[in-house]
mmCIF file of C-alpha atoms in Angstrom:
data_model
loop_
_atom_site.group_PDB
_atom_site.id
_atom_site.type_symbol
_atom_site.label_atom_id
_atom_site.label_comp_id
_atom_site.label_asym_id
_atom_site.label_seq_id
_atom_site.Cartn_x
_atom_site.Cartn_y
_atom_site.Cartn_z
ATOM 1 C CA ASP A 155 108.628 -57.700 146.118
ATOM 2 C CA GLN A 156 106.772 -55.882 142.308
ATOM 3 C CA TYR A 157 107.461 -57.722 138.813
ATOM 4 C CA ASN A 158 106.950 -56.598 136.034
ATOM 5 C CA VAL A 159 105.311 -57.993 133.866
ATOM 6 C CA HIS A 160 105.445 -57.441 129.887
ATOM 7 C CA PRO A 161 101.801 -56.986 128.245
ATOM 8 C CA SER A 162 103.202 -59.891 125.280
ATOM 9 C CA THR A 163 103.269 -63.121 128.265
ATOM 10 C CA MET A 164 100.853 -61.545 130.447
ATOM 11 C CA GLU A 165 97.949 -63.834 129.132
ATOM 12 C CA ALA A 166 101.066 -67.133 128.637
ATOM 13 C CA LEU A 167 101.594 -66.215 132.666
ATOM 14 C CA GLN A 168 98.462 -66.380 133.766
ATOM 15 C CA PHE A 169 97.856 -69.281 131.714
ATOM 16 C CA TYR A 170 100.598 -71.553 133.901
ATOM 17 C CA GLU A 171 98.985 -69.973 136.777
ATOM 18 C CA GLY A 172 95.573 -71.029 136.188
ATOM 19 C CA ALA A 173 97.806 -74.488 135.463
ATOM 20 C CA GLN A 174 99.189 -74.333 139.005
ATOM 21 C CA MET A 175 96.066 -73.570 140.716
ATOM 22 C CA ALA A 176 94.272 -76.849 138.959
ATOM 23 C CA SER A 177 97.826 -79.830 139.556
ATOM 24 C CA SER A 178 97.229 -78.377 143.180
ATOM 25 C CA GLU A 179 93.518 -79.458 143.234
ATOM 26 C CA LEU A 180 94.052 -82.485 141.094
ATOM 27 C CA GLU A 181 96.843 -83.985 143.849
ATOM 28 C CA LYS A 182 94.084 -83.290 146.589
ATOM 29 C CA ASP A 183 92.891 -86.331 144.727
ATOM 30 C CA SER A 184 95.632 -88.238 144.142
ATOM 31 C CA ILE A 185 96.947 -87.278 140.727
ATOM 32 C CA LYS A 186 100.203 -85.848 140.567
ATOM 33 C CA VAL A 187 100.888 -83.364 137.882
ATOM 34 C CA THR A 188 103.919 -81.608 137.013
ATOM 35 C CA ILE A 189 103.860 -78.440 134.836
ATOM 36 C CA THR A 190 106.982 -77.312 133.118
ATOM 37 C CA ALA A 191 107.359 -74.042 131.629
ATOM 38 C CA PHE A 192 109.245 -73.874 128.748
ATOM 39 C CA ASP A 193 110.145 -70.957 126.557
ATOM 40 C CA SER A 194 111.731 -69.660 123.561
ATOM 41 C CA SER A 195 113.063 -66.172 122.124
ATOM 42 C CA ASN A 196 113.167 -67.222 118.628
ATOM 43 C CA LYS A 197 110.462 -69.079 117.147
ATOM 44 C CA ASN A 198 112.863 -70.668 114.184
ATOM 45 C CA ARG A 199 114.497 -72.888 117.211
ATOM 46 C CA VAL A 200 111.079 -74.210 118.727
ATOM 47 C CA GLY A 201 112.044 -77.413 117.062
ATOM 48 C CA THR A 202 115.713 -77.763 118.815
ATOM 49 C CA LEU A 203 113.590 -76.247 121.767
ATOM 50 C CA LEU A 204 111.385 -79.226 120.768
ATOM 51 C CA ALA A 205 113.978 -81.888 120.655
ATOM 52 C CA LYS A 206 116.139 -81.200 124.094
ATOM 53 C CA PRO A 207 115.257 -84.346 126.564
ATOM 54 C CA GLU A 208 113.975 -82.951 129.004
ATOM 55 C CA VAL A 209 110.700 -81.066 126.706
ATOM 56 C CA ALA A 210 110.742 -84.556 125.003
ATOM 57 C CA SER A 211 110.246 -86.362 127.846
ATOM 58 C CA LYS A 212 106.963 -84.916 129.116
ATOM 59 C CA ASP A 213 104.066 -86.739 128.511
ATOM 60 C CA ILE A 214 101.509 -84.382 127.693
ATOM 61 C CA LEU A 215 102.753 -80.928 125.012
ATOM 62 C CA ILE A 216 100.429 -77.832 125.522
ATOM 63 C CA GLY A 217 100.841 -74.724 123.428
ATOM 64 C CA GLU A 218 100.599 -72.272 120.955
ATOM 65 C CA PHE A 219 102.224 -72.359 117.621
ATOM 66 C CA SER A 220 102.141 -69.761 114.363
ATOM 67 C CA ASN A 221 101.930 -71.646 111.053
ATOM 68 C CA SER A 222 104.867 -71.268 109.908
ATOM 69 C CA VAL A 223 106.261 -72.865 113.371
ATOM 70 C CA LEU A 224 103.465 -74.807 114.253
ATOM 71 C CA SER A 225 104.737 -76.989 110.648
ATOM 72 C CA GLU A 226 108.677 -77.251 112.264
ATOM 73 C CA ALA A 227 106.890 -78.036 115.316
ATOM 74 C CA LEU A 228 104.544 -80.727 114.189
ATOM 75 C CA PRO A 229 107.563 -83.598 112.337
ATOM 76 C CA VAL A 230 109.376 -83.018 116.053
ATOM 77 C CA VAL A 231 105.926 -83.905 117.970
ATOM 78 C CA LYS A 232 105.540 -87.053 115.834
ATOM 79 C CA ASN A 233 108.802 -88.310 115.771
ATOM 80 C CA ASN A 234 108.758 -87.501 120.641
ATOM 81 C CA ASP A 235 105.284 -89.456 120.143
ATOM 82 C CA GLN A 236 104.417 -87.536 122.112
ATOM 83 C CA ASN A 237 100.900 -85.876 123.042
ATOM 84 C CA LEU A 238 100.313 -82.408 121.697
ATOM 85 C CA VAL A 239 97.458 -80.236 122.572
ATOM 86 C CA LEU A 240 96.812 -76.869 120.771
ATOM 87 C CA LEU A 241 95.672 -73.956 122.177
ATOM 88 C CA LYS A 242 94.246 -72.725 118.810
ATOM 89 C CA ALA A 243 95.190 -73.579 114.262
ATOM 90 C CA PHE A 244 92.925 -71.511 112.050
ATOM 91 C CA ARG A 245 92.086 -74.552 109.716
ATOM 92 C CA SER A 246 92.505 -78.201 111.373
ATOM 93 C CA LYS A 247 93.672 -79.763 107.887
ATOM 94 C CA LEU A 248 97.385 -79.235 109.444
ATOM 95 C CA LEU A 249 97.152 -82.228 111.460
ATOM 96 C CA MET A 250 95.001 -85.066 109.074
ATOM 97 C CA HIS A 251 98.746 -86.697 110.081
ATOM 98 C CA TYR A 252 99.230 -86.201 113.174
ATOM 99 C CA PRO A 253 96.776 -88.002 115.468
ATOM 100 C CA GLN A 254 98.334 -87.151 118.672
ATOM 101 C CA VAL A 255 97.714 -83.615 118.469
ATOM 102 C CA SER A 256 94.475 -81.845 119.510
ATOM 103 C CA LEU A 257 92.650 -78.333 119.035
ATOM 104 C CA ALA A 258 92.047 -77.420 122.666
ATOM 105 C CA LYS A 259 89.075 -75.346 121.282
ATOM 106 C CA PRO A 260 87.564 -75.836 117.420
ATOM 107 C CA SER A 261 89.720 -74.003 114.811
ATOM 108 C CA SER A 262 89.595 -70.642 113.000
ATOM 109 C CA ALA A 263 88.137 -72.201 110.189
ATOM 110 C CA ASN A 264 85.217 -74.501 111.699
ATOM 111 C CA GLN A 265 84.664 -72.019 114.214
ATOM 112 C CA CYS A 266 82.635 -70.158 110.832
ATOM 113 C CA ARG A 267 81.296 -73.604 109.933
ATOM 114 C CA LEU A 268 79.598 -74.049 113.045
ATOM 115 C CA MET A 269 78.290 -70.789 112.958
ATOM 116 C CA ALA A 270 76.752 -71.658 109.830
ATOM 117 C CA ASP A 271 74.899 -74.066 110.984
ATOM 118 C CA TYR A 272 73.716 -72.877 114.250
ATOM 119 C CA VAL A 273 72.713 -70.125 112.116
ATOM 120 C CA GLN A 274 70.790 -71.604 109.381
ATOM 121 C CA ASP A 275 69.426 -73.805 111.611
ATOM 122 C CA LYS A 276 67.719 -71.186 114.233
ATOM 123 C CA TYR A 277 66.603 -69.397 111.060
ATOM 124 C CA LYS A 278 65.282 -72.032 108.459
ATOM 125 C CA TRP A 279 62.804 -70.548 106.397
ATOM 126 C CA SER A 280 65.942 -66.856 106.435
ATOM 127 C CA ASP A 281 67.524 -65.155 103.277
ATOM 128 C CA MET A 282 71.052 -65.671 103.979
ATOM 129 C CA TYR A 283 73.660 -63.179 102.725
ATOM 130 C CA ILE A 284 77.865 -62.678 102.354
ATOM 131 C CA ALA A 285 79.648 -59.137 102.006
ATOM 132 C CA PHE A 286 82.491 -58.786 102.206
ATOM 133 C CA GLN A 287 85.831 -56.157 101.353
ATOM 134 C CA ASP A 288 88.311 -57.532 98.398
ATOM 135 C CA VAL A 289 90.391 -58.459 100.597
ATOM 136 C CA LYS A 290 92.006 -62.484 101.085
ATOM 137 C CA ARG A 291 91.269 -62.624 105.103
ATOM 138 C CA GLU A 292 87.710 -61.760 104.566
ATOM 139 C CA LYS A 293 86.551 -63.500 101.457
ATOM 140 C CA ASP A 294 88.663 -66.821 102.636
ATOM 141 C CA LEU A 295 85.960 -66.602 105.372
ATOM 142 C CA ALA A 296 83.073 -66.039 103.386
ATOM 143 C CA ALA A 297 83.502 -69.046 101.025
ATOM 144 C CA ILE A 298 83.673 -70.821 104.468
ATOM 145 C CA PHE A 299 80.578 -69.827 105.569
ATOM 146 C CA THR A 300 79.743 -70.194 101.482
ATOM 147 C CA GLU A 301 80.444 -73.888 101.362
ATOM 148 C CA SER A 302 78.022 -74.323 104.855
ATOM 149 C CA LEU A 303 74.554 -72.134 103.765
ATOM 150 C CA ASP A 304 72.836 -74.308 102.334
ATOM 151 C CA SER A 305 71.601 -70.861 99.752
ATOM 152 C CA VAL A 306 73.242 -68.315 99.707
ATOM 153 C CA GLN A 307 73.972 -64.845 98.426
ATOM 154 C CA LEU A 308 77.573 -62.871 98.056
ATOM 155 C CA PHE A 309 78.194 -59.495 97.743
ATOM 156 C CA SER A 310 81.466 -57.693 97.993
ATOM 157 C CA HIS A 311 82.368 -54.534 99.171
ATOM 158 C CA SER A 312 84.241 -54.256 95.741
ATOM 159 C CA GLU A 313 85.274 -50.588 96.600
ATOM 160 C CA MET A 314 88.835 -51.683 98.232
ATOM 161 C CA SER A 315 90.334 -54.120 95.593
ATOM 162 C CA GLY A 316 92.452 -54.988 98.761
ATOM 163 C CA ASN A 317 92.907 -50.800 99.240
ATOM 164 C CA GLU A 318 92.784 -50.773 103.127
ATOM 165 C CA ASN A 319 92.846 -47.379 103.368
ATOM 166 C CA LEU A 320 89.069 -47.539 101.569
ATOM 167 C CA MET A 321 87.369 -48.519 104.748
ATOM 168 C CA SER A 322 83.459 -46.678 104.083
ATOM 169 C CA SER A 323 80.995 -47.780 101.891
ATOM 170 C CA SER A 324 78.881 -46.460 99.685
ATOM 171 C CA ASP A 325 74.663 -45.287 100.035
ATOM 172 C CA GLU A 326 74.975 -46.607 96.311
ATOM 173 C CA GLU A 327 75.737 -50.165 97.186
ATOM 174 C CA ILE A 328 73.869 -50.584 100.505
ATOM 175 C CA LYS A 329 71.081 -49.641 97.528
ATOM 176 C CA LYS A 330 72.547 -52.441 95.636
ATOM 177 C CA LEU A 331 71.888 -55.107 98.573
ATOM 178 C CA PHE A 332 68.319 -54.278 99.433
ATOM 179 C CA SER A 333 67.699 -54.789 95.597
ATOM 180 C CA MET A 334 69.146 -58.562 96.156
ATOM 181 C CA MET A 335 66.510 -58.841 100.094
ATOM 182 C CA ASP A 336 63.030 -59.594 99.923
ATOM 183 C CA SER A 337 60.849 -57.375 102.178
ATOM 184 C CA THR A 338 58.935 -60.087 102.600
ATOM 185 C CA LYS A 339 61.285 -62.100 104.332
ATOM 186 C CA HIS A 340 64.226 -62.128 106.928
ATOM 187 C CA ASN A 341 67.345 -62.155 106.590
ATOM 188 C CA VAL A 342 71.013 -62.896 107.671
ATOM 189 C CA ILE A 343 74.176 -60.825 106.497
ATOM 190 C CA PHE A 344 77.122 -62.996 107.072
ATOM 191 C CA ILE A 345 79.869 -59.873 107.755
ATOM 192 C CA THR A 346 83.363 -61.157 107.717
ATOM 193 C CA SER A 347 85.606 -58.543 108.297
ATOM 194 C CA SER A 348 87.172 -57.404 111.395
ATOM 195 C CA ASN A 349 87.425 -53.434 110.151
ATOM 196 C CA GLU A 350 85.892 -51.954 112.939
ATOM 197 C CA PRO A 351 85.156 -48.612 110.444
ATOM 198 C CA PHE A 352 84.594 -50.588 107.731
ATOM 199 C CA VAL A 353 81.963 -52.101 109.484
ATOM 200 C CA ASN A 354 80.701 -48.918 111.300
ATOM 201 C CA SER A 355 80.225 -47.538 107.511
ATOM 202 C CA PHE A 356 78.173 -50.557 107.021
ATOM 203 C CA LEU A 357 75.927 -50.560 109.808
ATOM 204 C CA ARG A 358 75.392 -47.311 109.950
ATOM 205 C CA ARG A 359 74.044 -46.712 106.268
ATOM 206 C CA LEU A 360 72.287 -50.175 106.768
ATOM 207 C CA TYR A 361 70.513 -48.237 109.883
ATOM 208 C CA THR A 362 69.546 -45.599 108.040
ATOM 209 C CA LYS A 363 68.730 -46.852 104.205
ATOM 210 C CA SER A 364 65.977 -50.237 106.201
ATOM 211 C CA LYS A 365 63.185 -51.276 107.904
ATOM 212 C CA TRP A 366 63.526 -54.142 106.869
ATOM 213 C CA ASP A 367 64.266 -57.451 109.164
ATOM 214 C CA ILE A 368 67.379 -58.239 109.722
ATOM 215 C CA THR A 369 69.657 -60.360 111.371
ATOM 216 C CA ILE A 370 73.515 -59.617 111.631
ATOM 217 C CA VAL A 371 76.159 -61.746 112.253
ATOM 218 C CA GLY A 372 79.673 -61.060 112.814
ATOM 219 C CA LEU A 373 83.746 -62.629 114.510
ATOM 220 C CA PRO A 374 84.629 -63.084 117.613
ATOM 221 C CA THR A 375 86.213 -59.211 116.647
ATOM 222 C CA TRP A 376 83.732 -57.271 116.876
ATOM 223 C CA LYS A 377 83.393 -57.939 120.677
ATOM 224 C CA LYS A 378 86.870 -55.570 121.027
ATOM 225 C CA PHE A 379 85.254 -52.651 119.057
ATOM 226 C CA ASN A 380 84.564 -50.162 120.565
ATOM 227 C CA SER A 381 82.610 -46.917 117.825
ATOM 228 C CA ILE A 382 80.077 -48.882 116.810
ATOM 229 C CA ASP A 383 76.528 -47.565 118.304
ATOM 230 C CA THR A 384 74.846 -50.485 120.813
ATOM 231 C CA GLU A 385 71.175 -49.381 119.272
ATOM 232 C CA ILE A 386 72.644 -49.949 116.414
ATOM 233 C CA LEU A 387 73.777 -53.438 117.155
ATOM 234 C CA ASN A 388 70.553 -53.973 119.500
ATOM 235 C CA HIS A 389 68.723 -53.273 115.963
ATOM 236 C CA PHE A 390 69.813 -55.716 114.142
ATOM 237 C CA ASN A 391 70.001 -58.563 116.841
ATOM 238 C CA LEU A 392 73.797 -58.762 116.467
ATOM 239 C CA HIS A 393 75.530 -62.614 117.157
ATOM 240 C CA ILE A 394 78.683 -62.968 117.152
ATOM 241 C CA PHE A 395 80.727 -66.325 117.983
ATOM 242 C CA SER A 396 83.069 -67.225 120.243
ATOM 243 C CA THR A 397 85.933 -69.014 122.192
ATOM 244 C CA ASP A 398 86.872 -67.210 124.683
ATOM 245 C CA TYR A 399 83.358 -67.417 126.409
ATOM 246 C CA ILE A 400 83.454 -67.340 129.838
ATOM 247 C CA ASP A 401 80.139 -68.419 132.085
ATOM 248 C CA TYR A 402 80.543 -66.036 135.280
ATOM 249 C CA LYS A 403 77.681 -67.733 136.725
ATOM 250 C CA ASP A 404 78.527 -71.396 136.426
ATOM 251 C CA GLN A 405 79.883 -72.575 139.979
ATOM 252 C CA SER A 406 83.177 -73.541 139.303
ATOM 253 C CA VAL A 407 84.135 -70.466 137.649
ATOM 254 C CA ASN A 408 83.355 -68.759 140.150
ATOM 255 C CA LYS A 409 84.703 -70.946 142.139
ATOM 256 C CA PHE A 410 88.313 -70.713 140.296
ATOM 257 C CA ARG A 411 87.790 -66.644 140.368
ATOM 258 C CA LYS A 412 87.522 -66.469 144.378
ATOM 259 C CA ALA A 413 90.068 -68.718 144.163
ATOM 260 C CA TYR A 414 92.537 -66.753 141.706
ATOM 261 C CA ILE A 415 91.740 -62.946 143.081
ATOM 262 C CA ALA A 416 92.846 -65.113 146.584
ATOM 263 C CA GLU A 417 96.131 -66.848 145.788
ATOM 264 C CA TYR A 418 97.318 -63.822 142.888
ATOM 265 C CA LYS A 419 94.991 -60.600 144.201
ATOM 266 C CA THR A 420 94.045 -59.522 139.935
ATOM 267 C CA ASP A 421 91.317 -61.007 138.074
ATOM 268 C CA PRO A 422 91.806 -63.890 135.570
ATOM 269 C CA LEU A 423 91.824 -63.276 132.088
ATOM 270 C CA TYR A 424 90.410 -66.107 129.591
ATOM 271 C CA GLU A 425 93.329 -67.511 129.495
ATOM 272 C CA ALA A 426 93.957 -68.703 133.188
ATOM 273 C CA TYR A 427 90.585 -70.305 133.069
ATOM 274 C CA GLU A 428 91.818 -72.613 130.267
ATOM 275 C CA GLY A 429 94.960 -73.549 132.091
ATOM 276 C CA TYR A 430 92.457 -74.286 134.798
ATOM 277 C CA PHE A 431 90.341 -76.306 132.276
ATOM 278 C CA LEU A 432 92.056 -77.552 129.935
ATOM 279 C CA VAL A 433 94.369 -79.251 133.062
ATOM 280 C CA HIS A 434 92.307 -80.335 134.769
ATOM 281 C CA TYR A 435 90.079 -82.357 131.907
ATOM 282 C CA LEU A 436 93.268 -83.736 130.537
ATOM 283 C CA ALA A 437 95.146 -85.141 133.759
ATOM 284 C CA ASN A 438 91.859 -86.716 135.046
ATOM 285 C CA MET A 439 91.504 -88.227 131.246
ATOM 286 C CA TYR A 440 95.355 -89.243 131.386
ATOM 287 C CA HIS A 441 94.511 -90.731 134.913
ATOM 288 C CA SER A 442 91.818 -92.528 133.709
ATOM 289 C CA PHE A 443 93.715 -94.359 130.231
ATOM 290 C CA GLY A 444 96.892 -93.058 130.300
ATOM 291 C CA ASP A 445 99.466 -92.199 127.296
ATOM 292 C CA LYS A 446 95.851 -93.598 125.445
ATOM 293 C CA TYR A 447 93.763 -91.184 126.080
ATOM 294 C CA LEU A 448 93.297 -90.132 122.540
ATOM 295 C CA GLU A 449 91.236 -93.299 121.706
ATOM 296 C CA PHE A 450 88.642 -92.780 124.554
ATOM 297 C CA ILE A 451 88.607 -88.943 124.562
ATOM 298 C CA SER A 452 85.190 -88.693 122.577
ATOM 299 C CA ASP A 453 83.221 -90.772 123.929
ATOM 300 C CA ARG A 454 84.609 -88.597 127.691
ATOM 301 C CA PRO A 455 82.717 -85.282 126.333
ATOM 302 C CA ASP A 456 82.717 -82.090 129.466
ATOM 303 C CA LYS A 457 81.148 -78.842 129.077
ATOM 304 C CA LEU A 458 83.636 -77.523 127.684
ATOM 305 C CA PHE A 459 85.079 -80.145 125.835
ATOM 306 C CA THR A 460 84.269 -82.329 122.970
ATOM 307 C CA PHE A 461 87.026 -83.692 120.706
ATOM 308 C CA GLU A 462 86.115 -85.227 117.792
ATOM 309 C CA ALA A 463 88.165 -87.048 115.536
ATOM 310 C CA ILE A 464 89.168 -84.586 112.134
ATOM 311 C CA VAL A 465 89.796 -86.743 109.722
ATOM 312 C CA GLU A 466 90.488 -90.589 109.729
ATOM 313 C CA GLY A 467 93.742 -91.710 111.330
ATOM 314 C CA GLY A 468 95.000 -87.234 111.922
ATOM 315 C CA GLY A 469 93.995 -85.183 115.188
ATOM 316 C CA LEU A 470 91.237 -84.193 117.218
ATOM 317 C CA GLU A 471 89.092 -80.936 117.686
ATOM 318 C CA ASN A 472 87.018 -79.890 120.578
ATOM 319 C CA SER A 473 84.291 -78.325 118.790
ATOM 320 C CA HIS A 474 82.617 -76.926 121.630
ATOM 321 C CA PHE A 475 81.815 -72.713 121.415
ATOM 322 C CA SER A 476 79.593 -69.806 122.354
ATOM 323 C CA VAL A 477 76.631 -68.496 120.120
ATOM 324 C CA LEU A 478 76.815 -64.743 121.990
ATOM 325 C CA SER A 479 73.496 -61.989 120.359
ATOM 326 C CA TYR A 480 73.363 -59.185 121.238
ATOM 327 C CA LYS A 481 69.832 -58.852 123.237
ATOM 328 C CA ASN A 482 69.532 -55.249 125.295
ATOM 329 C CA TYR A 483 72.491 -53.927 125.328
ATOM 330 C CA GLU A 484 74.479 -57.293 126.112
ATOM 331 C CA PHE A 485 75.814 -60.186 125.543
ATOM 332 C CA LYS A 486 74.083 -63.475 126.211
ATOM 333 C CA LYS A 487 74.448 -67.311 125.263
ATOM 334 C CA VAL A 488 72.038 -68.549 123.715
ATOM 335 C CA ASN A 489 73.153 -71.913 122.710
#
């Protein structure tokens, strides 16, 4: 029979399917894992759902919550003395008082810090600049990069003034940026915008006016852009960071992909890989150390998981991420 799956649930479904495949494989190694899916149609009732005995009895919970829901969920999980693995979060400081909670991938803020460290190490003798629009999200990201870089100059696209309908950059602003730069040095420009029309306009004008040596650092969201000339991306040696990069040359990745296609007759999304490898890793840790596995997880890094303490007495965060460089008209992992 054919079942219609709403697009909004496809990612969660594939995560579950990947987790189930991990469970089946682990059972062959005498590691029994029971995967149970819980869902609530009302985000305001997540706390009630987590308090239910059938949920509270689980050894490990894996979930994705908005910040508003997370503030309700964390105290319940702490009261249940459960281990919770969050699939994403913007700031890891949410976990400062919850040692039993961990992040399966770096928080958005920490991704920026890790990227800043990578770029600063790679381009030690370069001048750094940050370009952003005058909107809160972009200014917040610019502030994170600024804190992480030893020396950087900020360049705000002031015309925006919070007006999201004004998306183009002007030649005058590009000239102003050039006046700040040293033409004899390599220059790195971080752009903290996910606004595709603005980024497109900014890069196009920069490309037209500049003959200088410039590397552009963008955001993970740029992988979804489709209007920017690939010649421009290639020219600026674009670097972005990602937590959902899939290395199809990896033997274990290919093995899982073939098995998933054979089982479900479709190509797996990133979430299927995430469910598979995360459950494999956590189950092996739990099998080795029981409910105290978080005390040892930092000493047992995996190629996809390197958990580190956020602060003493707080939760753990996986610091694994990928840096992708656009070379020869395709993204390649460079770290």
